[in-house]
Amino acid sequence: MTAHESNPEFPKGFLWGAATSAYQIEGSPLADGAGPSNWHRFAHTPGLVSGGDNGDVACDHYNRFLEDVALMRGLSFNAYRFSISWSRVLPEGRGRVNEKGLDFYRRLVDALLAAGIEPFATLFHWDLPAALEDQGGWLNRDIAGWFADYARVLIRALPGVRTWATLNEPWVVTDGGYLNGGLAPGHRNLFEAPIAAHNLLRAHAAAVGACRAEDGRRVGLVVNLEPKYAASGSAADLAATARADAYMNRQFLDPVFLGRAPEELSGMFGEAWPRFPPADYDLIRTPIDFLGINYYTRAVVKDDPQALPTRAARVRQGGSLHTEMDWEVYAPGLLDTLTWVKSRYGDIPLYVTENGAAFPDPPEAGPDGIADPLRVAYLRDHLRATREAIARGVDVRGYFAWSLLDNFEWSHGFSKRFGIVHVDFATQRRTPKASARFFADVIRSAGAVLDGTA
Ligand code: BGC
């Protein structure tokens, strides 16, 4: 009897691992013929990233991936979620393939398979080839075809990867990249955000089609969901909560599963909401094999006419613990999210593709490594919430902690540590934190250890 069979609460074959993304950990962004990405460009623009940090070295995973695979094996992972750098493989974003870039991912996948770790790959985790950015990026309708072509190259080159996610968090790409400007490409334009969102959806569906053409692959989408709770029972707060939910949670899922945009959006964006060809929605609702959910926090929402586009604002919950990102720690929100997805969109296989927290870790490792009790509690409570969702009949098939390593946290640079493994960026030494050891114990006991901890 395997460990998984001894515990009916986490299903047999449940995937246990951690997630990362290319620009956040790889380093060497221009090595071996790679082209620059928009994140390379953004991070090298003075003033855009905290501390002037960039991904030139990051966790040096490009050179240390074998060590990192061994680390994961030591933590008993049976899966690893990572992303591909599009411009490493296609330096101009389309056309010419850079075989050396592709080789890096071939070697990574081979090492994972040899270690008994299932590769779970994401095609786009925010680093767009700069050459495509120069042609309009996500604002150019042609990007759906470019993305499908890129997907085809990868899927054929990496037959060992059976599970593919198209996009990571399209909402963050549009909100951060095109509306609020804090992420690449750094635009602030109400008119651009819905266009970028629509083309992300079209590109996703085109890549699903490309993946479908290859045998034996499973393909899905990864979104970040944040349940919205009304701050009061007033009609104004309830309507604001519905708008916030439509914008962040339903903007991408309603088109994919229901073939239409949430009706709140056109009212919210007003004249900035374009009329999209109805046929686009027939493509966008191409069936997917799974949905990945990234969960970090919830939002308690009140009406706020100044907050565009939703006219809804978050009410900070003073009594709650908050992370270094000032995100409220709220594990019941993960249970609510998983059950909500099933009730609204049906019984699709789900993965928790990211879940984790940045906390101020001690700067030096003690005799037992790095003590990070807040992160241990965070993981424990969210793993319990995941298990509860399964007990209630939600088809959750895996859980990936964010993140394997402390890494480049986008516009925050290296100032926020999300890793379950500490990285000393001066020496690149990796030290598992207490949370990594706790997570490994959860995996080895198939969740039984969750019952024994306070
Ligand atoms: C992203 C990660 C990011 C994490 C923490 C998610 O939005 O997918 O790339 O590091 O959250 O902010």
Coordinates of N, CA and C and ligand atoms in Angstrom, one line a residue, residues 20-21 24 81 125-126 168-169 172 222 224 294 296 325 327 354 402-403 407-410 412 418, ligand 1:
T20 N 7.3 27.7 -9.8 CA 8.3 28.8 -10.1 C 7.9 29.4 -11.4
S21 N 8.6 30.5 -11.8 CA 8.5 31.0 -13.2 C 9.8 31.3 -13.7
Q24 N 11.6 34.7 -13.0 CA 11.8 34.9 -11.5 C 13.0 34.1 -11.0
R81 N 5.9 22.6 -11.0 CA 5.4 23.5 -12.0 C 6.4 24.7 -12.3
H125 N 4.3 32.9 -18.5 CA 4.2 33.4 -17.1 C 4.8 34.8 -17.2
W126 N 4.2 35.7 -18.0 CA 4.4 37.2 -18.0 C 5.6 37.7 -18.8
N168 N -0.4 32.0 -17.3 CA -0.5 32.2 -15.9 C -1.1 33.6 -15.6
E169 N -2.2 33.6 -14.9 CA -2.8 34.8 -14.4 C -3.0 35.9 -15.4
V172 N -3.7 39.4 -14.0 CA -2.6 40.3 -13.5 C -1.9 40.9 -14.7
V222 N -4.3 28.7 -16.1 CA -4.1 29.1 -14.7 C -4.5 30.5 -14.4
N224 N -5.6 33.5 -11.3 CA -5.6 33.8 -9.8 C -7.0 34.2 -9.4
N294 N -4.5 29.9 -8.6 CA -3.6 30.5 -7.7 C -4.3 31.3 -6.7
Y296 N -4.1 33.4 -3.0 CA -3.2 34.0 -2.0 C -4.0 34.7 -0.8
M325 N 3.3 41.3 1.6 CA 2.6 42.0 0.5 C 1.4 42.8 1.0
W327 N -1.1 41.3 2.2 CA -2.3 40.5 1.8 C -2.8 39.8 3.1
E354 N -0.7 27.7 -7.3 CA 0.1 28.5 -6.5 C -0.6 28.8 -5.2
W402 N 3.8 28.2 -3.7 CA 4.5 29.2 -4.2 C 5.4 29.8 -3.1
S403 N 6.7 29.7 -3.2 CA 7.4 29.2 -4.4 C 8.5 28.2 -3.9
N407 N 12.8 34.4 -4.7 CA 13.1 34.7 -6.1 C 12.8 36.2 -6.4
F408 N 12.9 36.5 -7.7 CA 12.6 37.9 -8.1 C 11.1 38.1 -8.1
E409 N 10.7 38.9 -7.1 CA 9.2 39.1 -7.0 C 8.8 40.4 -7.8
W410 N 9.0 40.3 -9.1 CA 8.5 41.3 -10.1 C 8.9 42.7 -9.6
H412 N 8.8 44.2 -7.0 CA 9.4 44.2 -5.6 C 10.8 43.7 -5.6
F418 N 9.2 34.6 -0.9 CA 8.1 33.6 -0.9 C 8.6 32.2 -0.8
Ligands
BGC1 C1 2.4 35.0 -9.6 C2 3.8 34.9 -9.2 C3 4.1 35.8 -8.1 C4 3.2 35.5 -6.9 C5 3.4 36.4 -5.7 C6 1.4 35.3 -8.5 O1 0.6 36.4 -8.8 O2 2.0 34.0 -10.5 O3 4.7 35.0 -10.3 O4 5.5 35.8 -7.7 O5 1.9 35.6 -7.3 O6 3.1 37.7 -6.0

